Structures are given as structure tokens and as C-alpha cells.
PDB file of C-alpha atoms in Angstrom:
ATOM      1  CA  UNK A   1       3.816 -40.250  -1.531  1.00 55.00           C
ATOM      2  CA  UNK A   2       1.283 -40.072  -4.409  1.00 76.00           C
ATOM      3  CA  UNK A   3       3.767 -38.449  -6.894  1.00 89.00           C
ATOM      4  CA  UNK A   4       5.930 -41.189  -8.877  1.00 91.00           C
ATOM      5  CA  UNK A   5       9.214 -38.982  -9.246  1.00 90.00           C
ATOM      6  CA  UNK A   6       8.896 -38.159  -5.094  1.00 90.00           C
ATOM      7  CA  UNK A   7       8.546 -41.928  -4.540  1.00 93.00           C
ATOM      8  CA  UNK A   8      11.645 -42.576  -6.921  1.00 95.00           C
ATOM      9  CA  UNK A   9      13.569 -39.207  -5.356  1.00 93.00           C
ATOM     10  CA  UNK A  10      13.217 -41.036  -1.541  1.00 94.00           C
ATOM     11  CA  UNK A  11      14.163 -44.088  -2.976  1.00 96.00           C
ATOM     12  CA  UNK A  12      16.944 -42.867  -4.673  1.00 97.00           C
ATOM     13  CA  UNK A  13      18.111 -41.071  -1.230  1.00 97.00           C
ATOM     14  CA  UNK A  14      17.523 -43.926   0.832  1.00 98.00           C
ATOM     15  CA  UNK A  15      19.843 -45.996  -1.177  1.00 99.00           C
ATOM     16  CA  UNK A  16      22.570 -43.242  -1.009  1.00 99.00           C
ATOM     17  CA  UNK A  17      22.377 -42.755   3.187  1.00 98.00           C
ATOM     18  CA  UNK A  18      22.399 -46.902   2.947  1.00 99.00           C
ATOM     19  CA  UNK A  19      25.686 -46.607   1.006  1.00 99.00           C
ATOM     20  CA  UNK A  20      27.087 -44.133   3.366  1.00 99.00           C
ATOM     21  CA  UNK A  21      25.758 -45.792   6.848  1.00 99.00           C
ATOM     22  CA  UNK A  22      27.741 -48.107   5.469  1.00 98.00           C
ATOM     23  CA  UNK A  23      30.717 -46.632   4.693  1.00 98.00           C
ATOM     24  CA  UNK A  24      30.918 -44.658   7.902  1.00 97.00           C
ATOM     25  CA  UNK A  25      29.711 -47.567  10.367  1.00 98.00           C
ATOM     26  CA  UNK A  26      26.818 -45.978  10.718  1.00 98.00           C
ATOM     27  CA  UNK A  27      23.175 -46.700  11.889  1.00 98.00           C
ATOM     28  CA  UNK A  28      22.388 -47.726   8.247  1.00 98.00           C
ATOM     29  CA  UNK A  29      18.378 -48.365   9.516  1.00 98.00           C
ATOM     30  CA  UNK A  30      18.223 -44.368  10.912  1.00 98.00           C
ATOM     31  CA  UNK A  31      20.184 -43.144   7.999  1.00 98.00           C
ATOM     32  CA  UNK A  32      17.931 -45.268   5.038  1.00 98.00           C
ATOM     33  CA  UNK A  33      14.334 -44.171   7.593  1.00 97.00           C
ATOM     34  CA  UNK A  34      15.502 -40.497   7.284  1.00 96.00           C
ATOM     35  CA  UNK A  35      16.252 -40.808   3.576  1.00 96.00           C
ATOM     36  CA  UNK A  36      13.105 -41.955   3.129  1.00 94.00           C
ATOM     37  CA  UNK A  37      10.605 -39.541   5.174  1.00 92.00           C
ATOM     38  CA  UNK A  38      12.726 -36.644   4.565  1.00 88.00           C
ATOM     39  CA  UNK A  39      10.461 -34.870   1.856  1.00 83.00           C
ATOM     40  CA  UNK A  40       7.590 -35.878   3.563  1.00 86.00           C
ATOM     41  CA  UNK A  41       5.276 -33.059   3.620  1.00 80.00           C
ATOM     42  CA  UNK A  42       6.473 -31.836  -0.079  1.00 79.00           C
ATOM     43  CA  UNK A  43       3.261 -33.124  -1.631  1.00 79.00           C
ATOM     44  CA  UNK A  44       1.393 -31.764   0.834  1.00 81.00           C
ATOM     45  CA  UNK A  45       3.028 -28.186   1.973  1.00 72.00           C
ATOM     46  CA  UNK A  46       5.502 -27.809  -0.816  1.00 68.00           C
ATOM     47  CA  UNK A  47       5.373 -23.975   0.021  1.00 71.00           C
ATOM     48  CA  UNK A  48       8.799 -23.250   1.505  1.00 65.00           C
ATOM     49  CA  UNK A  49       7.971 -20.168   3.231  1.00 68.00           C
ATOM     50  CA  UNK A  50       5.324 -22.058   5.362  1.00 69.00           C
ATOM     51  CA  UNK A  51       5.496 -25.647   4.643  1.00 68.00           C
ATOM     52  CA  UNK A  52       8.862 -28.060   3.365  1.00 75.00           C
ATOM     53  CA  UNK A  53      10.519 -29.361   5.504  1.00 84.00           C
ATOM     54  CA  UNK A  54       8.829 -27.343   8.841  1.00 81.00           C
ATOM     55  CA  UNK A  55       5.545 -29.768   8.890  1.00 85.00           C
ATOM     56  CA  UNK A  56       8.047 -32.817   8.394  1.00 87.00           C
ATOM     57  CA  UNK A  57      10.431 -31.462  11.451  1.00 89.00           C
ATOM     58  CA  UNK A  58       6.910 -30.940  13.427  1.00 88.00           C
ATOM     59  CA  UNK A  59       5.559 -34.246  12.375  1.00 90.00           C
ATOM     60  CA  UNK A  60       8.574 -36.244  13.112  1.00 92.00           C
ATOM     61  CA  UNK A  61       8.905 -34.398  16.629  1.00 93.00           C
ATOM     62  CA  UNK A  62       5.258 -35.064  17.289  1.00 93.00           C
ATOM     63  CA  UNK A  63       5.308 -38.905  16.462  1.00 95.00           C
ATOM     64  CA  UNK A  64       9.158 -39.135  18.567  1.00 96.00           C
ATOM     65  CA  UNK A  65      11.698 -39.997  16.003  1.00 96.00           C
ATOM     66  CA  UNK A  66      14.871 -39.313  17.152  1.00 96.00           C
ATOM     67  CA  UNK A  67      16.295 -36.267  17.259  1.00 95.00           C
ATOM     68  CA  UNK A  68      19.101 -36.902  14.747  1.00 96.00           C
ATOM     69  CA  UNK A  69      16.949 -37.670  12.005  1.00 95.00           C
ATOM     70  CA  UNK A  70      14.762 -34.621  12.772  1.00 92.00           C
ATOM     71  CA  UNK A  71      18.065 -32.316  12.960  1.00 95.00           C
ATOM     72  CA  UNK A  72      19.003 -33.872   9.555  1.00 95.00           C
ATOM     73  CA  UNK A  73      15.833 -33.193   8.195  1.00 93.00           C
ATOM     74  CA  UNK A  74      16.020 -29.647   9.012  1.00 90.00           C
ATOM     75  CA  UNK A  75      19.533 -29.298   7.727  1.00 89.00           C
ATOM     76  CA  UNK A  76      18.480 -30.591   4.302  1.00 89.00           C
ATOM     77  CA  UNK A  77      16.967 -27.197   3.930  1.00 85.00           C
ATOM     78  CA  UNK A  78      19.539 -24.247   3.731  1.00 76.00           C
ATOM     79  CA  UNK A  79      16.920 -21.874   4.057  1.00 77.00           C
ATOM     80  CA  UNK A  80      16.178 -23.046   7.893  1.00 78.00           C
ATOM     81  CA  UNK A  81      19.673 -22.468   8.382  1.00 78.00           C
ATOM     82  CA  UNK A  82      19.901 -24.805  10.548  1.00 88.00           C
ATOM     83  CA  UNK A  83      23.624 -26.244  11.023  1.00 91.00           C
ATOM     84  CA  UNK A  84      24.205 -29.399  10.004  1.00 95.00           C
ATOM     85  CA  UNK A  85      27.028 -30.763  12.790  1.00 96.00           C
ATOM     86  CA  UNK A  86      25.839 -34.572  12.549  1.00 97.00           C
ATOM     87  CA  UNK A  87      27.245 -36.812   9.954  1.00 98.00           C
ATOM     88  CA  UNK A  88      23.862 -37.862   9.354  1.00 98.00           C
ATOM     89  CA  UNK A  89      22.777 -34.377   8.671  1.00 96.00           C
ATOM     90  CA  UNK A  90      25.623 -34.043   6.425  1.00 98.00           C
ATOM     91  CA  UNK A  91      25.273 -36.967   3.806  1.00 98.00           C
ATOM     92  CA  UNK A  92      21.321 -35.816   3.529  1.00 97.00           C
ATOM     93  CA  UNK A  93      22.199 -33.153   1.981  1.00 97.00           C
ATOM     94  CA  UNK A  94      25.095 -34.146   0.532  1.00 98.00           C
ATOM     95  CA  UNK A  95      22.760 -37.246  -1.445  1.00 98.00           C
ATOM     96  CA  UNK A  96      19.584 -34.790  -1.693  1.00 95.00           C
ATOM     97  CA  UNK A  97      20.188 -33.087  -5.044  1.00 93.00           C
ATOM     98  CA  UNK A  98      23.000 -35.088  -6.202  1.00 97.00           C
ATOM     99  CA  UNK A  99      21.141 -38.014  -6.090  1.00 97.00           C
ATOM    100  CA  UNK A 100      18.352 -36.877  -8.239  1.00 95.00           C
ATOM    101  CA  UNK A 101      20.879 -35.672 -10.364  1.00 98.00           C
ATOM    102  CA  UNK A 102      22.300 -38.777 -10.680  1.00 98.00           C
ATOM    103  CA  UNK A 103      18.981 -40.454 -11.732  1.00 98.00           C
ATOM    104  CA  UNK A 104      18.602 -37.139 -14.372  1.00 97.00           C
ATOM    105  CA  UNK A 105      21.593 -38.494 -15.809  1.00 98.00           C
ATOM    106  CA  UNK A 106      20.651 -42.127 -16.639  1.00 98.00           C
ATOM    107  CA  UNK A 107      17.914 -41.130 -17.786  1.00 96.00           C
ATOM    108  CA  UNK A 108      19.214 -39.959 -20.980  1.00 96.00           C
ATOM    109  CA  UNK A 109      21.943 -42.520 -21.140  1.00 96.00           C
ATOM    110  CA  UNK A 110      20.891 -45.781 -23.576  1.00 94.00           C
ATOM    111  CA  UNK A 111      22.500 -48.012 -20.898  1.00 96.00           C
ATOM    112  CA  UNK A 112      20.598 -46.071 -18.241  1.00 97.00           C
ATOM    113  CA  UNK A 113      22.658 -45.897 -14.593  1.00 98.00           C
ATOM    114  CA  UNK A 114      25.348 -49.043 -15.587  1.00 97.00           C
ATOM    115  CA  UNK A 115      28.897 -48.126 -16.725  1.00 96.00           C
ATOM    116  CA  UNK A 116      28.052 -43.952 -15.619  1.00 98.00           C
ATOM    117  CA  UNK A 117      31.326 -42.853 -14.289  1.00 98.00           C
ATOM    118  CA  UNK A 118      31.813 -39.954 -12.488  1.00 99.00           C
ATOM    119  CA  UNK A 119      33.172 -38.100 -15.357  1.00 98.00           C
ATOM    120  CA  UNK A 120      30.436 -38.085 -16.857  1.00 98.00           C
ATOM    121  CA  UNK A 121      28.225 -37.210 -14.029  1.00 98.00           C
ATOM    122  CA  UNK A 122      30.533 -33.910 -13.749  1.00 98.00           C
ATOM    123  CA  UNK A 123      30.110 -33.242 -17.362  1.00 98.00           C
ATOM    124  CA  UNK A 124      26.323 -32.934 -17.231  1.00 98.00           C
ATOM    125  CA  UNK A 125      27.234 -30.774 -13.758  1.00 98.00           C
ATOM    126  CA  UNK A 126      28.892 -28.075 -16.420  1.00 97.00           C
ATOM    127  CA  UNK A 127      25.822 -27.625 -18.202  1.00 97.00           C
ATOM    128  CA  UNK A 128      23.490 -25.383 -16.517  1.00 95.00           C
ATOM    129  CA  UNK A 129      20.332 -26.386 -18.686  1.00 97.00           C
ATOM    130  CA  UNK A 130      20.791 -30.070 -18.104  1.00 97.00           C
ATOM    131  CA  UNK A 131      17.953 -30.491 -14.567  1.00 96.00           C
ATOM    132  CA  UNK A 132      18.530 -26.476 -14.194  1.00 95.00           C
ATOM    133  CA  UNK A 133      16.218 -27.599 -11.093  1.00 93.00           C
ATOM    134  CA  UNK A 134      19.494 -28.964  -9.459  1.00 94.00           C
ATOM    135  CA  UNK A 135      21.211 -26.707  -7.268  1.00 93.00           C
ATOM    136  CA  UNK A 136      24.898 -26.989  -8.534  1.00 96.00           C
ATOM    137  CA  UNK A 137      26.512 -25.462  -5.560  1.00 94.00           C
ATOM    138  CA  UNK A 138      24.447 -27.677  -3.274  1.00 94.00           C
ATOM    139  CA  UNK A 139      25.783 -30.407  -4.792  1.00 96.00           C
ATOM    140  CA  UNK A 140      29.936 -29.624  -4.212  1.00 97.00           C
ATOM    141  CA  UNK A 141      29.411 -27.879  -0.669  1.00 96.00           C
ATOM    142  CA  UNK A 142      27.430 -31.420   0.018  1.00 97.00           C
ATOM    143  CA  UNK A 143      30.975 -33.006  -0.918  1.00 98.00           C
ATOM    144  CA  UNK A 144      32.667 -30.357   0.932  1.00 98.00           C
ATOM    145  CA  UNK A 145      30.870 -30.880   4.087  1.00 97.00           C
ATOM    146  CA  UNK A 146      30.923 -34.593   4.054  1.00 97.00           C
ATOM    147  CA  UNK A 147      34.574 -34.200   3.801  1.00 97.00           C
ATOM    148  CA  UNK A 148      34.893 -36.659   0.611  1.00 98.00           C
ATOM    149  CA  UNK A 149      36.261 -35.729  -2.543  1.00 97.00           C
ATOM    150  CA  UNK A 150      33.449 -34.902  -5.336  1.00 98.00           C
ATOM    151  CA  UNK A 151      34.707 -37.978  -7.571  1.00 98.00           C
ATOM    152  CA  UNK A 152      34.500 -40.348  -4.932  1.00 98.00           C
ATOM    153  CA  UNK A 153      31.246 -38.567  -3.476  1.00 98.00           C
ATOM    154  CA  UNK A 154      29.574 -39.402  -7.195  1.00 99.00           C
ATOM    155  CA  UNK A 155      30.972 -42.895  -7.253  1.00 99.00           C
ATOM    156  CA  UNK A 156      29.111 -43.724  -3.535  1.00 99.00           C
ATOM    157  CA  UNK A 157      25.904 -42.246  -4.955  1.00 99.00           C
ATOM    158  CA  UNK A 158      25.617 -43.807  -8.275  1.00 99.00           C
ATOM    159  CA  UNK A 159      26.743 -47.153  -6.955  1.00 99.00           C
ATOM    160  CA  UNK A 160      23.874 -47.255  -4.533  1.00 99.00           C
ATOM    161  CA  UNK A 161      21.325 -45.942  -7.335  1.00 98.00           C
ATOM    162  CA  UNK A 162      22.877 -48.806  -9.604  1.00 98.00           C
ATOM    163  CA  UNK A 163      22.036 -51.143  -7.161  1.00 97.00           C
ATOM    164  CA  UNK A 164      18.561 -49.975  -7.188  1.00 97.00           C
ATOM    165  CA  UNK A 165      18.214 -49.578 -10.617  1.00 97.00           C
ATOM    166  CA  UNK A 166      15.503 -51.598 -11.856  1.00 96.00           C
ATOM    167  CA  UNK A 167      13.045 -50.250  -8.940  1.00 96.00           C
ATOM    168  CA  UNK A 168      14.258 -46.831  -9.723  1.00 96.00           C
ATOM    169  CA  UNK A 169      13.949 -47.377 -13.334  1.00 95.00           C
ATOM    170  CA  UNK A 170      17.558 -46.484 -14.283  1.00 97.00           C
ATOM    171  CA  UNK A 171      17.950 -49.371 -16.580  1.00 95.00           C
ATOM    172  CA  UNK A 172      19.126 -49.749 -20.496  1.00 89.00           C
ATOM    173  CA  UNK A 173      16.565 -48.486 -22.514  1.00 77.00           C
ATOM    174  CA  UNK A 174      14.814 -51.069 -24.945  1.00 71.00           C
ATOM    175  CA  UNK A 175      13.948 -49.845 -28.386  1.00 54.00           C
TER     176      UNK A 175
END
């Protein structure tokens, strides 16, 4: 990735599909690999009609990653409509936007990512001009389908960004 933001967006995502691998006794090397290559071709074929995420699915296939992660990276996008069954498939998207919202969020917070609560992560979620980019409803059927709670959902994802913070530059602010 060339952009900055993309490289701190997989980053950030990585981190989160660590934290849930984790939690669920998961394959936390599969679930951090397709946090990381799941955007990709965004840089490259950011068109969604023709490009994100079908060159990533193709590219994937083409170079024999497994299956799940390809599924998952397909799921991501609910354009593709392309069920996600696999709990893999299910905490991409469940970390994709949140976890960019997350980062949004200590962003404009003096102490950056350390001592955000939930709370306040749902607060910013009730304003639709705060990273309008973020799709809202993404975010709580991501919670849905993962079958966690949406407090306890934000609490996974910004403990794992917290424990990225300074390489995700979500740290206190310095005057």
C-alpha cells in the first residue's frame, strides 16, 4: 500500500481479527493475513463496480490462499452479496468500518486511543457528520452477525487498536 491511511486502516484490522482469533481460538495467523490483504486492490481498482474487492478475490485465488480468507474477503463487501457463514468472514466485517471508526475517534481525543470507552465510541456513532464515510448500519449488523453485544464488540476493537497505538498513531497528542 502506497497510501498512509490504507496502511494504518489494514493495520488497524489486523489487530482487531488478532484480538478476535484470539478470543474465539481461532487461527489468529489466517485471521491477522486476511486483515491485512483484505483491501488490497483499493489503491489500485478502487472502482466498486469493476474493481474492490473482485481483483483481491481473483488475486488471492490465483496465488492459492485459502479459501476462507478469500470467502471473507468477498463477504467484506455487501455489494457482492456474498454470505458471510464463516466466523472469519464475520469479524472482517464486523472490524472493517468499526475499526476505522475507532481510529476516527482518537484522533480527536487529547489522550488519543487510551482511556476511550465504549460510551464514547457510541456517542460519536450518533452523530452522522462525525467520519459520515462510516457506514453506521455496517457497523451494528457487524455486532449482530458476530453474535457479540455492540459494547463488548467496541471494547475488543479498541483494545487491540490500543495495543497498536503508537504504530497506528493513536497516541496523546503533544502540544
Amino acid at each position: 500500500t502506497e497510501s498512509d491511511s490504507l496502511r494504518k486502516h489494514v493495520l488497524g484490522v489486523e489487530a482487531a481479527m488478532r484480538a478476535y482469533a484470539r478470543r474465539l481460538g481461532e487461527d489468529e495467523e489466517l485471521w491477522a493475513a486476511t486483515g491485512i490483504l483484505h483491501d488490497l486492490d483499493y489503491e489500485r481498482f478502487p472502482d466498486l463496480a469493476t474493481g474492490h474487492p473482485r481483483m483481491a478475490i481473483e488475486e488471492l485465488r490465483r496465488r492459492g490462499y485459502p479459501e476462507a480468507m478469500v470467502d471473507a474477503v468477498a463477504g467484506h463487501a455487501d455489494f457482492l452479496e456474498v454470505p458471510r457463514q464463516s466466523p472469519l468472514a464475520k469479524a472482517l466485517y464486523a472490524v472493517d468500518e468499526l475499526s476505522g471508526f475507532v481510529a476516527a475517534c482518537a484522533l480527536v481525543r487529547p489522550d488519543g486511543i487510551h482511556g476511550m470507552t465504549p460510551k464514547s465510541v457510541k456517542k460519536k456513532l450518533k452523530q452522522p457528520s462525525f467520519a459520515a464515510a462510516v457506514n453506521r448500519d455496517e457497523v451494528r449488523r457487524g455486532a449482530e452477525e458476530l453474535g457479540v453485544d455492540l459494547d463488548e464488540h467496541l471494547a475488543v476493537v479498541i483494545e487491540a487498536l490500543e495495543g497498536r497505538a503508537e504504530e497506528l498513531e493513536l497516541v496523546p497528542r503533544t502540544a
